[in-house]
Coordinates of C-alpha atoms in Angstrom, one line a residue:
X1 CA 120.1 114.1 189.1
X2 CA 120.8 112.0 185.7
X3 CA 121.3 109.1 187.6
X4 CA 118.0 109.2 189.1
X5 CA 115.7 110.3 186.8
X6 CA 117.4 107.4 183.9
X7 CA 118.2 105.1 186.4
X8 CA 119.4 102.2 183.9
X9 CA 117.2 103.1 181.4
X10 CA 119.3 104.8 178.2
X11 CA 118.3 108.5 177.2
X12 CA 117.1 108.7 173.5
X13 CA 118.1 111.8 172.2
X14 CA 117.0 112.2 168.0
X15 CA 117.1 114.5 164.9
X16 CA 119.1 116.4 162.6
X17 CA 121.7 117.7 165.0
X18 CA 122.6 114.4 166.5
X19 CA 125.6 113.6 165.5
X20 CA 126.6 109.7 165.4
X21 CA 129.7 108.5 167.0
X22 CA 129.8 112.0 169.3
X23 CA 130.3 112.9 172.3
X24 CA 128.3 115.7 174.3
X25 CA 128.5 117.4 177.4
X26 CA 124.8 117.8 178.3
X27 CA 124.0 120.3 181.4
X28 CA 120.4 121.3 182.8
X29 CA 119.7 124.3 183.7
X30 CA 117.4 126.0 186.6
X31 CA 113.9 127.0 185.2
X32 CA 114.6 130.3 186.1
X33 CA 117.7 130.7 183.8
X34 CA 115.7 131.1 180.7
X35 CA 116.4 133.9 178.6
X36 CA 119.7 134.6 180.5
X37 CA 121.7 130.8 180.4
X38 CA 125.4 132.5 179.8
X39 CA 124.9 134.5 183.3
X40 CA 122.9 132.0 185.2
X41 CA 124.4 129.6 187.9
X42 CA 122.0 127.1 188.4
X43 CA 123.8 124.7 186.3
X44 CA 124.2 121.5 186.9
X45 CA 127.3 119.2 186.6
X46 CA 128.1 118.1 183.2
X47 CA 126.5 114.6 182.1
X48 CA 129.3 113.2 179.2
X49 CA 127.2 111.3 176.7
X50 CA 128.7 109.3 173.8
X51 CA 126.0 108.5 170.5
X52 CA 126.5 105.3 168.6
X53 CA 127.7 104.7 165.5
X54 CA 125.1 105.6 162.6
X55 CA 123.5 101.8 162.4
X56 CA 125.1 100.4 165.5
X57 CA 121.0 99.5 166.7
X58 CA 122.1 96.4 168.5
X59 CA 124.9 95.4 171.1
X60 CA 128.0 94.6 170.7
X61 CA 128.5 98.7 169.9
X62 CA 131.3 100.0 168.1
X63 CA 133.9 101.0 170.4
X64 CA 135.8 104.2 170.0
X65 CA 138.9 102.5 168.0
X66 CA 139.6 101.3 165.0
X67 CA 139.1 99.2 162.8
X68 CA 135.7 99.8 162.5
X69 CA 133.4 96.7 163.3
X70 CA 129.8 98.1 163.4
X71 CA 127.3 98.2 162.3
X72 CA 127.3 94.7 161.1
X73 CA 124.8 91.8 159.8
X74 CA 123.0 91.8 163.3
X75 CA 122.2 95.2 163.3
X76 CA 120.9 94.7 159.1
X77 CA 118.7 92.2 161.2
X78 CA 117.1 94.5 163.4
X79 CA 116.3 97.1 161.8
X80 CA 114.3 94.3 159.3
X81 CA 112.4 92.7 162.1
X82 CA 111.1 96.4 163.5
X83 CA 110.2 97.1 159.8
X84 CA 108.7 94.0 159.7
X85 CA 106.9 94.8 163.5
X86 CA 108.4 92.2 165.1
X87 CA 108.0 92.0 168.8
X88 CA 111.1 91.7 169.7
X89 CA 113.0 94.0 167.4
X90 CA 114.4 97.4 169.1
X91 CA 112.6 100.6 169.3
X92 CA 111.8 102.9 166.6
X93 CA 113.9 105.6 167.8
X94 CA 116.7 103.3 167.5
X95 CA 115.8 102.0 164.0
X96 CA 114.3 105.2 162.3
X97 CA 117.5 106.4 160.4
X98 CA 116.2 108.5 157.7
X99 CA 114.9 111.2 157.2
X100 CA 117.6 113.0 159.2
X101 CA 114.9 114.7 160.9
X102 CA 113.0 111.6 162.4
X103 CA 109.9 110.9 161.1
X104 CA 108.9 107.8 163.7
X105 CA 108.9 105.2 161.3
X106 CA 111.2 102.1 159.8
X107 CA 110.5 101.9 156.2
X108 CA 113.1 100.4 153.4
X109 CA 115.5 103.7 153.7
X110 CA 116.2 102.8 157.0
X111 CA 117.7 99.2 156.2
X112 CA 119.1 100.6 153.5
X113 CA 121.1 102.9 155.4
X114 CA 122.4 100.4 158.1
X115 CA 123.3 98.3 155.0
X116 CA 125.5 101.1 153.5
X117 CA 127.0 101.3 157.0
X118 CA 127.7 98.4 157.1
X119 CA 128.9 97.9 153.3
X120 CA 130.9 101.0 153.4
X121 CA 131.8 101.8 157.1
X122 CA 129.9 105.1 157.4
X123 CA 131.4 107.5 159.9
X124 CA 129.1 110.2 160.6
X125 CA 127.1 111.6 158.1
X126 CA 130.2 110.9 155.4
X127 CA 131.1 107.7 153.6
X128 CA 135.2 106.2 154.1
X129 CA 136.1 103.6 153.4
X130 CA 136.3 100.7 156.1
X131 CA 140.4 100.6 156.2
X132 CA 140.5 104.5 156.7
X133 CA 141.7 104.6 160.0

């Protein structure tokens, strides 16, 4: 039961094969389907889960349209108060951008990529231009 075991909490999901600006269909599966999921039936319902935009940290979030409006200078901001520890910055999972595998820290890279974001309007893993539609 997603419901209950996130109630209003967001799941954090990180690493390489995260894509940004997805979305997932994410299914658990009965302990005793290990070894044998493609023949097992103790699935459960499917659980549609969107990811943000690479360097949307903070709300508003880009919306699935375009033109592209995020990341923008609020979530620059963020990412600089968790490197600089500030209290009330987000968490590192939301701020640790680089290396694509996370290594649990916010370090210059990291503001550098949600500047590039939101200098370039990064799309994925691949730089466009902002007025690609």
């Amino acid at each position: 039961d997603w419901n209950a075991a996130l109630g209003t909490q967001p799941l954090r999901v990180t690493g390489a094969d995260i894509m940004p600006s997805s979305i997932y269909e994410v299914r658990e599966f009965g302990s005793g389907c290990m070894g044998q999921e493609a023949m097992c039936c103790a699935v459960s319902a499917p659980l549609t889960l969107k990811t943000q935009r690479m360097g949307d940290i903070v709300a508003p979030f880009q919306l699935p349209i375009f033109p592209a409006t995020q990341p923008n200078v609020s979530d620059i901001a963020a990412v600089v108060d968790k490197f600089k520890d500030v209290y009330t910055s987000p968490i590192v999972a939301c701020c640790d951008m680089t290396p694509l595998v996370p290594d649990f820290r916010v370090d210059i890279t990291d503001i550098a990529f949600v500047v590039d974001g939101f200098r370039y309007g990064v799309i994925g893993y691949h730089y466009f231009p902002s007025t690609c539609p």
